[in-house]
DNA sequence: TTATTATTGTAACATATTGTTACAATAATA
DNA sequence: TATTATTGTAACAATATGTTACAATAATAA
């Protein structure tokens, strides 16, 4: 969960928001053959966390997730998928928030709504890395990409949330063909394979991979891409929506 | 969501429970080659709903789901899986609850906590039909099995919740081998195939199905089962836990 | 201009998985 | 003892996937 977003969140009562319920969004990007995750760091402390937020009392849950994702990426039409609800008492630890609030000159009274126990709905977002503008909260955090293989220490259970998000992404990759959301509009077969290998965490055979992808009939072949390399130029492809 | 369960739920403020958040459990059973769903019917009205409940302020989410499932089935160690969170505003309709409360002599003041908007975490449970004792709430409902193919009208979005639960069950059937939770301890290959066919909604080829199941190395072959029918007696099998 | 080099696109074959047909082995009953 | 309806499994066919091989480039070097 992530605190201090819109005007009302700093209200000690949390007026206008559903209490005890948060959203955490794992925003995945793909760059330099690496999976990246968008994280925020609270100012004046070193706490690193997932982008998160709360649900307005009259807001659709999915809209709240979109709002959170849009605030941190600057993007519209983000691919978002629910994957798990985190509701163990063991995840409850208000200490980081208390410190953040105090470090930023905010009275952290014991009954402040943000210091209560929260259950959090986990979403993952798949975005085109090149289109994202990591956007910090105006008041309380910085925001940026981190390598999935070199994550810093995260508050509460946010490391576990990322881990479960990655598992969900892996599970749904073949059935739901959602990987394309991580690539730019046009891409080569090599880039697509690198993406799959990175997500699945294993090497794939080039020949079989290409045959499979082309056999799915979801790729439109475009012009060749002359990279300047001393070899045959690969074709560009575009994902064919149904 | 389901109302009026333990002492405190009838409190107009909902003290002790997390507000605006509910759990709905789709309890699946298998009987007579049919999938069954456990539903409750509120007394003095004809509203039919999924078993549901709320989360205590200091209770693990999963424990709350177990508690709800246990209250309606009488079973311990129930297989439970999260599948979706229902959070659209369009599902919000307090009218049925208002009627139920009034019909049962309970003052349904406009600010009663149960009449607020709820977001609901969907779980499905897989149980051995023969072991379940459908147990109504002491005060406000009856409880029983309904054929999945002949569901009555349900309140709010409960029909959609069941539909999504079934989809989740289908998706996870092969990967996670959870179907066995719907069968008694010992079963024949024919029963197992009937279960799979019912869940997947299609016929399977006996020969390939048997070969696949045996090839998974998860079945322990027991004694033959003499059914009294004029044909070869099938073996009984038991699911081998890892 | 003509090799050289690395990579791409695809064919060809091998292996594994799944679909389909066939048949022997029963457990009652006639 | 023959008949009947299943069950367990083999055998073959059709697909799908794993693996190897090779022609077709797009630069660069000779």
Short mmCIF file of C-alpha atoms (C1' of nucleotides) in Angstrom, two decimals:
data_model
loop_
_atom_site.label_atom_id
_atom_site.label_comp_id
_atom_site.label_asym_id
_atom_site.label_seq_id
_atom_site.Cartn_x
_atom_site.Cartn_y
_atom_site.Cartn_z
CA UNK A 1 0.00 0.00 0.00
CA UNK A 2 1.08 3.53 -0.65
CA UNK A 3 0.14 6.56 1.31
CA UNK A 4 -0.43 10.24 0.78
CA UNK A 5 -1.71 10.51 -2.72
CA UNK A 6 -4.59 12.84 -3.22
CA UNK A 7 -5.76 15.66 -1.05
CA UNK A 8 -7.96 13.63 1.21
CA UNK A 9 -5.52 10.88 2.01
CA UNK A 10 -3.65 13.11 4.38
CA UNK A 11 -6.85 13.59 6.33
CA UNK A 12 -6.41 11.70 9.56
CA UNK A 13 -9.82 10.03 9.16
CA UNK A 14 -9.38 9.00 5.56
CA UNK A 15 -12.64 10.58 4.55
CA UNK A 16 -13.78 9.57 1.10
CA UNK A 17 -11.75 6.34 1.03
CA UNK A 18 -12.65 2.80 1.94
CA UNK A 19 -10.75 2.04 5.15
CA UNK A 20 -8.46 -0.96 5.69
CA UNK A 21 -8.34 -1.72 1.98
CA UNK A 22 -5.50 -0.78 -0.37
CA UNK A 23 -4.25 -1.47 -3.85
CA UNK A 24 -0.67 -2.31 -4.74
CA UNK A 25 0.41 -2.25 -8.35
CA UNK A 26 3.43 -4.11 -9.68
CA UNK A 27 4.29 -2.21 -12.85
CA UNK A 28 6.49 -4.38 -15.06
CA UNK A 29 8.62 -2.96 -17.84
CA UNK A 30 11.14 -4.57 -20.20
CA UNK A 31 14.41 -2.88 -21.08
CA UNK A 32 17.91 -4.08 -22.03
CA UNK A 33 16.66 -7.66 -21.88
CA UNK A 34 15.70 -7.18 -18.25
CA UNK A 35 12.42 -7.04 -16.40
CA UNK A 36 12.02 -3.81 -14.46
CA UNK A 37 9.66 -2.86 -11.67
CA UNK A 38 8.50 0.63 -10.87
CA UNK A 39 9.07 1.54 -7.23
CA UNK A 40 8.71 4.59 -5.05
CA UNK A 41 11.04 5.78 -2.34
CA UNK A 42 9.63 7.89 0.45
CA UNK A 43 11.36 11.18 0.98
CA UNK A 44 13.47 11.74 4.09
CA UNK A 45 13.50 8.01 4.77
CA UNK A 46 14.95 5.15 2.74
CA UNK A 47 11.78 3.13 2.57
CA UNK A 48 11.14 1.67 -0.86
CA UNK A 49 7.68 0.41 -1.76
CA UNK A 50 5.31 -0.51 -4.56
CA UNK A 51 3.11 2.21 -5.97
CA UNK A 52 -0.20 1.94 -4.21
CA UNK A 53 -3.29 3.73 -3.23
CA UNK A 54 -6.79 3.49 -1.90
CA UNK A 55 -10.28 3.09 -3.26
CA UNK A 56 -12.70 5.97 -3.15
CA UNK A 57 -16.02 5.12 -1.57
CA UNK A 58 -17.83 5.41 -4.91
CA UNK A 59 -15.05 4.22 -7.22
CA UNK A 60 -14.82 0.93 -9.10
CA UNK A 61 -11.96 -1.18 -7.79
CA UNK A 62 -10.46 -1.50 -11.26
CA UNK A 63 -10.68 2.24 -11.81
CA UNK A 64 -8.77 2.79 -8.60
CA UNK A 65 -6.00 0.50 -9.84
CA UNK A 66 -5.93 2.37 -13.16
CA UNK A 67 -5.75 5.66 -11.36
CA UNK A 68 -2.79 4.51 -9.27
CA UNK A 69 -0.99 3.11 -12.31
CA UNK A 70 -1.62 6.20 -14.35
CA UNK A 71 -0.39 8.53 -11.62
CA UNK A 72 2.99 6.81 -11.53
CA UNK A 73 3.51 6.12 -15.23
CA UNK A 74 1.71 8.95 -16.97
CA UNK A 75 0.06 6.38 -19.26
CA UNK A 76 -3.54 5.82 -20.25
CA UNK A 77 -4.97 2.44 -21.29
CA UNK A 78 -2.63 0.43 -19.12
CA UNK A 79 -2.89 -3.35 -19.14
CA UNK A 80 -3.84 -4.32 -15.60
CA UNK A 81 -4.63 -7.70 -14.11
CA UNK A 82 -5.61 -8.71 -10.60
CA UNK A 83 -3.54 -11.54 -9.21
CA UNK A 84 -3.97 -11.88 -5.44
CA UNK A 85 -5.33 -10.32 -2.30
CA UNK A 86 -2.87 -10.01 0.55
CA UNK A 87 -4.74 -10.26 3.81
CA UNK A 88 -2.54 -11.82 6.47
CA UNK A 89 -2.20 -10.06 9.78
CA UNK A 90 1.54 -10.76 9.60
CA UNK A 91 1.90 -8.13 6.86
CA UNK A 92 0.64 -5.43 9.17
CA UNK A 93 3.45 -3.13 10.21
CA UNK A 94 2.66 0.56 10.59
CA UNK A 95 6.15 1.53 11.66
CA UNK A 96 7.44 2.61 8.22
CA UNK A 97 4.42 4.83 7.68
CA UNK A 98 4.74 6.32 11.11
CA UNK A 99 8.35 7.24 10.36
CA UNK A 100 7.53 8.64 6.95
CA UNK A 101 4.76 10.78 8.36
CA UNK A 102 6.89 12.09 11.18
CA UNK A 103 9.90 12.73 8.95
CA UNK A 104 7.67 14.80 6.72
CA UNK A 105 6.18 16.93 9.43
CA UNK A 106 2.85 15.20 9.61
CA UNK A 107 1.30 14.33 12.97
CA UNK A 108 1.16 10.54 13.17
CA UNK A 109 -1.40 10.11 15.86
CA UNK A 110 -2.02 6.52 16.91
CA UNK A 111 -5.51 6.51 15.45
CA UNK A 112 -4.53 7.90 12.06
CA UNK A 113 -6.34 5.80 9.46
CA UNK A 114 -3.12 4.94 7.58
CA UNK A 115 -1.72 3.25 10.65
CA UNK A 116 -4.48 0.66 10.76
CA UNK A 117 -4.29 -2.84 9.42
CA UNK A 118 -4.71 -3.02 5.61
CA UNK A 119 -5.74 -5.74 3.23
CA UNK A 120 -4.30 -5.11 -0.21
CA UNK A 121 -5.49 -6.10 -3.66
CA UNK A 122 -2.52 -6.92 -5.89
CA UNK A 123 -2.55 -5.87 -9.54
CA UNK A 124 0.20 -6.15 -12.06
CA UNK A 125 0.57 -3.76 -14.96
CA UNK A 126 2.44 -4.43 -18.20
CA UNK A 127 3.70 -1.32 -19.93
CA UNK A 128 5.91 -0.22 -22.80
CA UNK A 129 9.02 0.87 -20.91
CA UNK A 130 9.84 3.55 -23.47
CA UNK A 131 6.49 5.27 -23.04
CA UNK A 132 6.58 5.57 -19.26
CA UNK A 133 7.40 8.74 -17.39
CA UNK A 134 8.06 7.64 -13.82
CA UNK A 135 6.21 10.26 -11.81
CA UNK A 136 6.80 10.76 -8.11
CA UNK A 137 4.09 11.83 -5.75
CA UNK A 138 4.07 15.60 -5.48
CA UNK A 139 4.77 15.50 -1.80
CA UNK A 140 6.23 12.32 -0.44
CA UNK A 141 8.20 10.10 -2.77
CA UNK A 142 10.54 9.67 -5.69
CA UNK A 143 9.76 7.12 -8.36
CA UNK A 144 11.87 5.00 -10.68
CA UNK A 145 12.67 1.69 -12.33
CA UNK A 146 14.49 -1.09 -10.54
CA UNK A 147 15.92 -4.25 -11.96
CA UNK A 148 13.82 -7.24 -10.93
CA UNK A 149 17.03 -9.16 -10.20
CA UNK A 150 18.45 -6.44 -7.99
CA UNK A 151 15.60 -5.20 -5.88
CA UNK A 152 16.36 -3.15 -2.78
CA UNK A 153 14.83 -4.02 0.58
CA UNK A 154 11.13 -3.28 0.41
CA UNK A 155 8.66 -2.40 3.15
CA UNK A 156 6.24 -4.93 4.57
CA UNK A 157 5.49 -7.85 2.23
CA UNK A 158 6.14 -5.96 -0.99
CA UNK A 159 8.92 -8.34 -2.05
CA UNK A 160 6.47 -11.23 -1.79
CA UNK A 161 3.86 -9.28 -3.73
CA UNK A 162 6.32 -8.80 -6.58
CA UNK A 163 7.20 -12.47 -6.48
CA UNK A 164 3.57 -13.50 -6.73
CA UNK A 165 2.99 -11.00 -9.51
CA UNK A 166 5.81 -12.55 -11.51
CA UNK A 167 4.36 -16.01 -10.99
CA UNK A 168 0.97 -14.82 -12.19
CA UNK A 169 2.57 -13.23 -15.23
CA UNK A 170 4.35 -16.49 -16.04
CA UNK A 171 1.16 -18.51 -15.63
CA UNK A 172 -0.87 -16.28 -17.92
CA UNK A 173 1.81 -15.65 -20.55
CA UNK A 174 0.94 -18.52 -22.88
CA UNK A 175 -2.81 -18.65 -22.42
CA UNK A 176 -3.60 -14.99 -22.52
CA UNK A 177 -0.82 -13.66 -24.75
CA UNK A 178 -0.30 -10.65 -22.55
CA UNK A 179 3.45 -10.35 -23.05
CA UNK A 180 3.06 -8.03 -26.01
CA UNK A 181 2.01 -5.27 -23.64
CA UNK A 182 5.64 -5.10 -22.54
CA UNK A 183 6.97 -4.42 -26.04
CA UNK A 184 6.72 -1.41 -28.32
CA UNK A 185 4.19 -1.55 -31.14
CA UNK A 186 6.72 -3.11 -33.51
CA UNK A 187 9.36 -5.63 -32.55
CA UNK A 188 11.56 -8.37 -33.96
CA UNK A 189 11.25 -12.07 -33.25
CA UNK A 190 14.53 -11.84 -31.35
CA UNK A 191 13.15 -9.19 -29.03
CA UNK A 192 10.01 -11.24 -28.44
CA UNK A 193 12.07 -14.31 -27.62
CA UNK A 194 14.29 -12.33 -25.26
CA UNK A 195 11.16 -11.12 -23.50
CA UNK A 196 9.78 -14.62 -23.08
CA UNK A 197 13.12 -15.94 -21.89
CA UNK A 198 13.41 -13.19 -19.32
CA UNK A 199 9.90 -13.67 -17.98
CA UNK A 200 10.15 -17.45 -17.86
CA UNK A 201 13.70 -17.40 -16.59
CA UNK A 202 15.01 -19.93 -19.07
CA UNK A 203 16.46 -20.21 -22.56
CA UNK A 204 14.14 -21.18 -25.40
CA UNK A 205 15.10 -22.76 -28.70
CA UNK A 206 15.00 -20.14 -31.41
CA UNK A 207 13.59 -22.40 -34.09
CA UNK A 208 10.76 -23.81 -32.06
CA UNK A 209 9.91 -20.46 -30.57
CA UNK A 210 9.60 -18.80 -33.95
CA UNK A 211 7.53 -21.66 -35.35
CA UNK A 212 5.18 -21.53 -32.38
CA UNK A 213 4.68 -17.79 -32.45
CA UNK A 214 4.07 -17.69 -36.18
CA UNK A 215 1.72 -20.66 -35.87
CA UNK A 216 -0.48 -18.78 -33.43
CA UNK A 217 -1.52 -16.44 -36.22
CA UNK A 218 -1.39 -13.40 -34.03
CA UNK A 219 1.57 -11.68 -35.65
CA UNK A 220 1.51 -9.38 -38.63
CA UNK A 221 4.77 -9.25 -40.53
CA UNK A 222 5.93 -5.79 -41.47
CA UNK A 223 9.01 -4.41 -43.23
CA UNK A 224 12.52 -5.57 -42.46
CA UNK A 225 14.51 -3.76 -39.86
CA UNK A 226 18.00 -2.81 -40.99
CA UNK A 227 19.96 -2.63 -37.80
CA UNK A 228 23.37 -1.89 -39.25
CA UNK A 229 24.66 -5.24 -38.06
CA UNK A 230 26.58 -7.37 -40.50
CA UNK A 231 23.89 -9.97 -41.00
CA UNK A 232 20.45 -10.66 -42.37
CA UNK A 233 17.94 -8.03 -41.30
CA UNK A 234 15.08 -9.38 -39.18
CA UNK A 235 11.44 -8.63 -39.93
CA UNK A 236 9.43 -6.40 -37.68
CA UNK A 237 6.16 -7.78 -36.36
CA UNK A 238 3.05 -6.27 -34.86
CA UNK A 239 0.61 -7.99 -32.52
CA UNK A 240 -2.67 -8.65 -34.31
CA UNK A 241 -5.64 -7.93 -32.07
CA UNK A 242 -8.64 -10.13 -32.65
CA UNK B 1 -21.66 -11.15 0.69
CA UNK B 2 -23.72 -12.69 3.42
CA UNK B 3 -25.06 -10.99 6.45
CA UNK B 4 -25.91 -11.76 10.04
CA UNK B 5 -23.49 -14.40 11.05
CA UNK B 6 -21.91 -13.99 14.40
CA UNK B 7 -23.06 -11.92 17.30
CA UNK B 8 -21.45 -8.69 16.28
CA UNK B 9 -22.63 -8.60 12.70
CA UNK B 10 -26.09 -7.57 13.75
CA UNK B 11 -24.60 -4.55 15.44
CA UNK B 12 -25.58 -1.55 13.37
CA UNK B 13 -21.99 -0.25 13.34
CA UNK B 14 -20.34 -3.53 12.44
CA UNK B 15 -17.96 -3.29 15.35
CA UNK B 16 -15.14 -5.77 15.14
CA UNK B 17 -15.37 -6.23 11.37
CA UNK B 18 -13.59 -4.53 8.51
CA UNK B 19 -16.17 -2.34 6.82
CA UNK B 20 -17.00 -2.40 3.11
CA UNK B 21 -15.17 -5.65 2.57
CA UNK B 22 -16.81 -9.08 2.34
CA UNK B 23 -16.00 -12.63 1.37
CA UNK B 24 -18.15 -14.80 -0.88
CA UNK B 25 -17.46 -18.50 -1.07
CA UNK B 26 -18.52 -20.69 -3.98
CA UNK B 27 -18.61 -24.16 -2.46
CA UNK B 28 -18.50 -26.76 -5.22
CA UNK B 29 -19.60 -30.34 -4.70
CA UNK B 30 -19.90 -33.27 -7.11
CA UNK B 31 -22.82 -35.65 -6.96
CA UNK B 32 -24.69 -37.80 -9.50
CA UNK B 33 -22.25 -36.64 -12.19
CA UNK B 34 -23.29 -33.06 -11.57
CA UNK B 35 -21.53 -30.04 -10.12
CA UNK B 36 -23.41 -28.59 -7.18
CA UNK B 37 -23.14 -25.24 -5.46
CA UNK B 38 -24.02 -24.54 -1.86
CA UNK B 39 -26.42 -21.61 -1.53
CA UNK B 40 -28.36 -19.95 1.26
CA UNK B 41 -31.90 -18.64 1.12
CA UNK B 42 -32.84 -15.85 3.48
CA UNK B 43 -35.81 -16.56 5.66
CA UNK B 44 -39.10 -14.73 5.07
CA UNK B 45 -37.86 -13.62 1.66
CA UNK B 46 -36.95 -15.61 -1.42
CA UNK B 47 -33.51 -14.16 -1.86
CA UNK B 48 -30.91 -16.76 -2.69
CA UNK B 49 -27.23 -15.97 -2.24
CA UNK B 50 -23.74 -17.37 -1.89
CA UNK B 51 -22.50 -18.11 1.60
CA UNK B 52 -20.51 -15.13 2.68
CA UNK B 53 -19.18 -13.22 5.60
CA UNK B 54 -16.91 -10.54 6.83
CA UNK B 55 -13.34 -10.25 8.05
CA UNK B 56 -12.66 -9.55 11.69
CA UNK B 57 -10.33 -6.64 12.28
CA UNK B 58 -7.56 -8.92 13.53
CA UNK B 59 -8.27 -11.98 11.39
CA UNK B 60 -6.27 -13.31 8.45
CA UNK B 61 -8.26 -13.02 5.24
CA UNK B 62 -7.80 -16.71 4.50
CA UNK B 63 -8.94 -17.64 7.98
CA UNK B 64 -12.10 -15.63 7.46
CA UNK B 65 -12.83 -17.57 4.28
CA UNK B 66 -12.20 -20.84 6.11
CA UNK B 67 -14.49 -19.76 8.89
CA UNK B 68 -17.30 -18.95 6.45
CA UNK B 69 -16.84 -22.22 4.58
CA UNK B 70 -16.73 -24.23 7.76
CA UNK B 71 -19.86 -22.61 9.15
CA UNK B 72 -21.89 -23.70 6.13
CA UNK B 73 -20.41 -27.14 5.51
CA UNK B 74 -19.40 -28.36 8.94
CA UNK B 75 -16.02 -29.36 7.48
CA UNK B 76 -12.48 -28.69 8.61
CA UNK B 77 -9.48 -28.57 6.26
CA UNK B 78 -11.45 -27.30 3.32
CA UNK B 79 -9.67 -26.68 0.04
CA UNK B 80 -10.05 -22.97 -0.64
CA UNK B 81 -8.66 -20.82 -3.44
CA UNK B 82 -8.99 -17.11 -4.11
CA UNK B 83 -10.06 -16.32 -7.64
CA UNK B 84 -11.22 -12.72 -8.00
CA UNK B 85 -12.15 -9.55 -6.19
CA UNK B 86 -15.48 -8.04 -7.16
CA UNK B 87 -15.31 -4.30 -6.76
CA UNK B 88 -17.57 -2.61 -9.27
CA UNK B 89 -20.01 -0.03 -8.04
CA UNK B 90 -22.62 -1.65 -10.27
CA UNK B 91 -22.82 -4.62 -7.93
CA UNK B 92 -23.92 -2.40 -5.08
CA UNK B 93 -27.59 -2.96 -4.29
CA UNK B 94 -28.64 -2.82 -0.67
CA UNK B 95 -32.31 -3.44 -1.37
CA UNK B 96 -32.29 -7.22 -0.76
CA UNK B 97 -30.55 -6.75 2.59
CA UNK B 98 -32.93 -4.02 3.56
CA UNK B 99 -35.86 -6.31 2.87
CA UNK B 100 -34.31 -9.24 4.70
CA UNK B 101 -33.61 -7.11 7.74
CA UNK B 102 -37.07 -5.66 7.82
CA UNK B 103 -38.77 -9.01 7.23
CA UNK B 104 -36.87 -10.36 10.21
CA UNK B 105 -37.76 -7.60 12.59
CA UNK B 106 -34.46 -5.83 12.47
CA UNK B 107 -34.33 -2.06 12.18
CA UNK B 108 -32.73 -1.27 8.83
CA UNK B 109 -31.68 2.26 9.37
CA UNK B 110 -30.16 3.96 6.36
CA UNK B 111 -26.72 4.10 7.93
CA UNK B 112 -26.59 0.46 8.98
CA UNK B 113 -23.14 -0.83 8.02
CA UNK B 114 -24.52 -3.72 5.97
CA UNK B 115 -26.30 -1.33 3.66
CA UNK B 116 -23.05 0.28 2.53
CA UNK B 117 -21.16 -0.49 -0.62
CA UNK B 118 -19.11 -3.72 -0.38
CA UNK B 119 -16.13 -5.06 -2.24
CA UNK B 120 -16.04 -8.83 -2.09
CA UNK B 121 -13.18 -11.30 -2.26
CA UNK B 122 -14.24 -14.42 -4.14
CA UNK B 123 -13.06 -17.83 -2.97
CA UNK B 124 -14.05 -21.20 -4.27
CA UNK B 125 -14.09 -24.31 -2.10
CA UNK B 126 -13.88 -27.89 -3.32
CA UNK B 127 -15.44 -30.41 -0.97
CA UNK B 128 -16.40 -34.05 -0.77
CA UNK B 129 -20.17 -33.81 -1.26
CA UNK B 130 -20.83 -36.81 0.94
CA UNK B 131 -19.05 -35.28 3.91
CA UNK B 132 -20.89 -31.96 3.94
CA UNK B 133 -23.67 -31.07 6.30
CA UNK B 134 -25.28 -27.97 4.81
CA UNK B 135 -25.77 -25.77 7.83
CA UNK B 136 -28.06 -22.75 7.81
CA UNK B 137 -27.36 -19.67 9.80
CA UNK B 138 -29.00 -19.95 13.18
CA UNK B 139 -31.14 -16.91 12.56
CA UNK B 140 -31.58 -15.88 8.99
CA UNK B 141 -31.21 -18.46 6.28
CA UNK B 142 -31.64 -21.99 5.03
CA UNK B 143 -28.79 -23.70 3.25
CA UNK B 144 -28.59 -26.38 0.59
CA UNK B 145 -27.14 -27.72 -2.63
CA UNK B 146 -28.20 -26.47 -6.04
CA UNK B 147 -27.43 -27.91 -9.41
CA UNK B 148 -24.95 -25.69 -11.24
CA UNK B 149 -27.02 -26.09 -14.40
CA UNK B 150 -30.24 -25.07 -12.73
CA UNK B 151 -29.42 -22.16 -10.49
CA UNK B 152 -32.23 -20.00 -9.18
CA UNK B 153 -32.12 -16.22 -9.48
CA UNK B 154 -29.39 -14.92 -7.20
CA UNK B 155 -28.96 -11.58 -5.52
CA UNK B 156 -26.60 -8.94 -6.81
CA UNK B 157 -23.78 -10.31 -8.96
CA UNK B 158 -23.68 -13.76 -7.36
CA UNK B 159 -24.44 -15.52 -10.64
CA UNK B 160 -21.40 -13.85 -12.18
CA UNK B 161 -19.30 -14.79 -9.17
CA UNK B 162 -20.20 -18.45 -9.64
CA UNK B 163 -19.44 -18.21 -13.32
CA UNK B 164 -15.99 -16.77 -12.65
CA UNK B 165 -15.36 -19.38 -9.98
CA UNK B 166 -16.10 -22.14 -12.48
CA UNK B 167 -13.72 -20.58 -15.00
CA UNK B 168 -11.00 -20.41 -12.37
CA UNK B 169 -11.61 -24.04 -11.45
CA UNK B 170 -11.31 -25.06 -15.10
CA UNK B 171 -8.10 -23.08 -15.55
CA UNK B 172 -6.43 -24.59 -12.54
CA UNK B 173 -7.68 -28.15 -12.96
CA UNK B 174 -4.77 -29.48 -15.00
CA UNK B 175 -1.93 -27.51 -13.52
CA UNK B 176 -2.79 -27.77 -9.88
CA UNK B 177 -4.59 -31.12 -9.75
CA UNK B 178 -7.23 -29.78 -7.42
CA UNK B 179 -10.11 -31.84 -8.76
CA UNK B 180 -9.49 -34.67 -6.32
CA UNK B 181 -10.83 -32.49 -3.54
CA UNK B 182 -14.28 -33.02 -5.05
CA UNK B 183 -14.11 -36.82 -4.80
CA UNK B 184 -14.19 -39.17 -1.86
CA UNK B 185 -10.88 -40.62 -0.69
CA UNK B 186 -11.21 -43.60 -3.04
CA UNK B 187 -12.67 -43.47 -6.52
CA UNK B 188 -12.67 -45.26 -9.84
CA UNK B 189 -11.19 -43.99 -13.07
CA UNK B 190 -14.71 -43.67 -14.42
CA UNK B 191 -15.73 -41.39 -11.58
CA UNK B 192 -12.63 -39.27 -12.09
CA UNK B 193 -13.33 -38.95 -15.78
CA UNK B 194 -16.96 -38.04 -15.13
CA UNK B 195 -15.75 -35.32 -12.79
CA UNK B 196 -13.35 -33.88 -15.35
CA UNK B 197 -15.99 -34.02 -18.07
CA UNK B 198 -18.49 -32.22 -15.90
CA UNK B 199 -16.09 -29.49 -14.88
CA UNK B 200 -14.75 -28.95 -18.38
CA UNK B 201 -18.16 -29.30 -19.98
CA UNK B 202 -17.03 -31.72 -22.66
CA UNK B 203 -16.55 -35.41 -23.31
CA UNK B 204 -13.08 -36.87 -23.00
CA UNK B 205 -11.74 -40.02 -24.61
CA UNK B 206 -11.58 -42.78 -22.06
CA UNK B 207 -8.33 -44.29 -23.28
CA UNK B 208 -6.35 -41.07 -23.46
CA UNK B 209 -7.75 -39.83 -20.17
CA UNK B 210 -6.74 -42.99 -18.33
CA UNK B 211 -3.28 -43.00 -19.88
CA UNK B 212 -2.74 -39.35 -18.94
CA UNK B 213 -3.90 -39.76 -15.35
CA UNK B 214 -1.82 -42.87 -14.76
CA UNK B 215 1.15 -41.19 -16.41
CA UNK B 216 1.06 -38.34 -13.93
CA UNK B 217 2.12 -40.75 -11.19
CA UNK B 218 -0.22 -39.26 -8.67
CA UNK B 219 -2.59 -42.17 -8.31
CA UNK B 220 -2.22 -45.13 -6.05
CA UNK B 221 -4.03 -48.22 -7.25
CA UNK B 222 -6.00 -50.03 -4.57
CA UNK B 223 -8.26 -53.07 -4.59
CA UNK B 224 -10.91 -53.69 -7.21
CA UNK B 225 -14.39 -52.43 -6.61
CA UNK B 226 -17.09 -55.02 -7.21
CA UNK B 227 -20.11 -52.99 -8.13
CA UNK B 228 -22.50 -55.82 -8.85
CA UNK B 229 -22.67 -54.83 -12.49
CA UNK B 230 -22.21 -57.54 -15.09
CA UNK B 231 -18.76 -56.48 -16.21
CA UNK B 232 -15.14 -56.20 -15.26
CA UNK B 233 -14.71 -54.57 -11.86
CA UNK B 234 -12.78 -51.29 -11.94
CA UNK B 235 -9.87 -50.56 -9.65
CA UNK B 236 -10.16 -48.02 -6.91
CA UNK B 237 -7.57 -45.27 -6.79
CA UNK B 238 -6.39 -42.84 -4.19
CA UNK B 239 -4.73 -39.49 -4.80
CA UNK B 240 -1.08 -39.63 -3.84
CA UNK B 241 0.00 -36.48 -2.01
CA UNK B 242 3.58 -35.40 -2.63
"C1'" DT C 1 33.85 -7.01 -56.76
"C1'" DT C 2 34.16 -10.79 -54.09
"C1'" DA C 3 35.00 -13.47 -49.75
"C1'" DT C 4 33.88 -13.38 -44.78
"C1'" DT C 5 30.95 -13.21 -40.75
"C1'" DA C 6 26.97 -13.28 -37.86
"C1'" DT C 7 22.27 -13.76 -37.73
"C1'" DT C 8 17.65 -14.82 -39.62
"C1'" DG C 9 13.99 -17.72 -41.65
"C1'" DT C 10 12.73 -22.21 -42.43
"C1'" DA C 11 13.06 -26.99 -43.72
"C1'" DA C 12 13.89 -31.61 -42.16
"C1'" DC C 13 14.08 -35.06 -39.03
"C1'" DA C 14 13.61 -37.02 -34.15
"C1'" DT C 15 11.09 -37.38 -30.11
"C1'" DA C 16 7.11 -36.71 -27.23
"C1'" DT C 17 2.34 -36.05 -26.59
"C1'" DT C 18 -2.34 -36.70 -27.70
"C1'" DG C 19 -6.25 -38.74 -30.56
"C1'" DT C 20 -8.33 -43.03 -32.11
"C1'" DT C 21 -9.22 -47.83 -32.78
"C1'" DA C 22 -8.97 -52.38 -31.30
"C1'" DC C 23 -9.01 -56.18 -28.28
"C1'" DA C 24 -8.23 -59.24 -24.36
"C1'" DA C 25 -9.82 -59.62 -19.50
"C1'" DT C 26 -13.22 -59.78 -16.60
"C1'" DA C 27 -18.03 -59.95 -13.34
"C1'" DA C 28 -22.22 -60.68 -13.37
"C1'" DT C 29 -26.39 -62.88 -15.73
"C1'" DA C 30 -28.87 -66.02 -18.83
"C1'" DT D 1 -20.86 -72.31 -20.41
"C1'" DA D 2 -22.23 -68.49 -23.58
"C1'" DT D 3 -23.58 -63.61 -23.34
"C1'" DT D 4 -23.13 -58.78 -22.19
"C1'" DA D 5 -21.20 -54.46 -20.76
"C1'" DT D 6 -17.22 -52.46 -18.99
"C1'" DT D 7 -12.38 -51.96 -17.94
"C1'" DG D 8 -7.33 -51.90 -18.80
"C1'" DT D 9 -4.11 -51.42 -22.16
"C1'" DA D 10 -1.79 -52.06 -26.54
"C1'" DA D 11 -1.17 -50.33 -31.15
"C1'" DC D 12 -1.19 -47.12 -34.59
"C1'" DA D 13 -2.19 -42.24 -36.39
"C1'" DA D 14 -2.01 -37.44 -36.08
"C1'" DT D 15 -0.03 -33.30 -33.73
"C1'" DA D 16 3.08 -30.87 -31.28
"C1'" DT D 17 7.60 -29.96 -29.70
"C1'" DG D 18 12.81 -30.57 -29.55
"C1'" DT D 19 16.95 -30.47 -32.42
"C1'" DT D 20 19.94 -30.03 -36.29
"C1'" DA D 21 20.99 -28.18 -40.59
"C1'" DC D 22 21.26 -24.93 -44.17
"C1'" DA D 23 20.19 -21.33 -47.52
"C1'" DA D 24 19.47 -16.24 -47.47
"C1'" DT D 25 20.95 -12.17 -46.30
"C1'" DA D 26 23.51 -7.27 -44.57
"C1'" DA D 27 27.18 -5.41 -43.41
"C1'" DT D 28 32.46 -5.46 -43.43
"C1'" DA D 29 37.05 -6.81 -45.05
"C1'" DA D 30 40.06 -8.32 -48.70
#
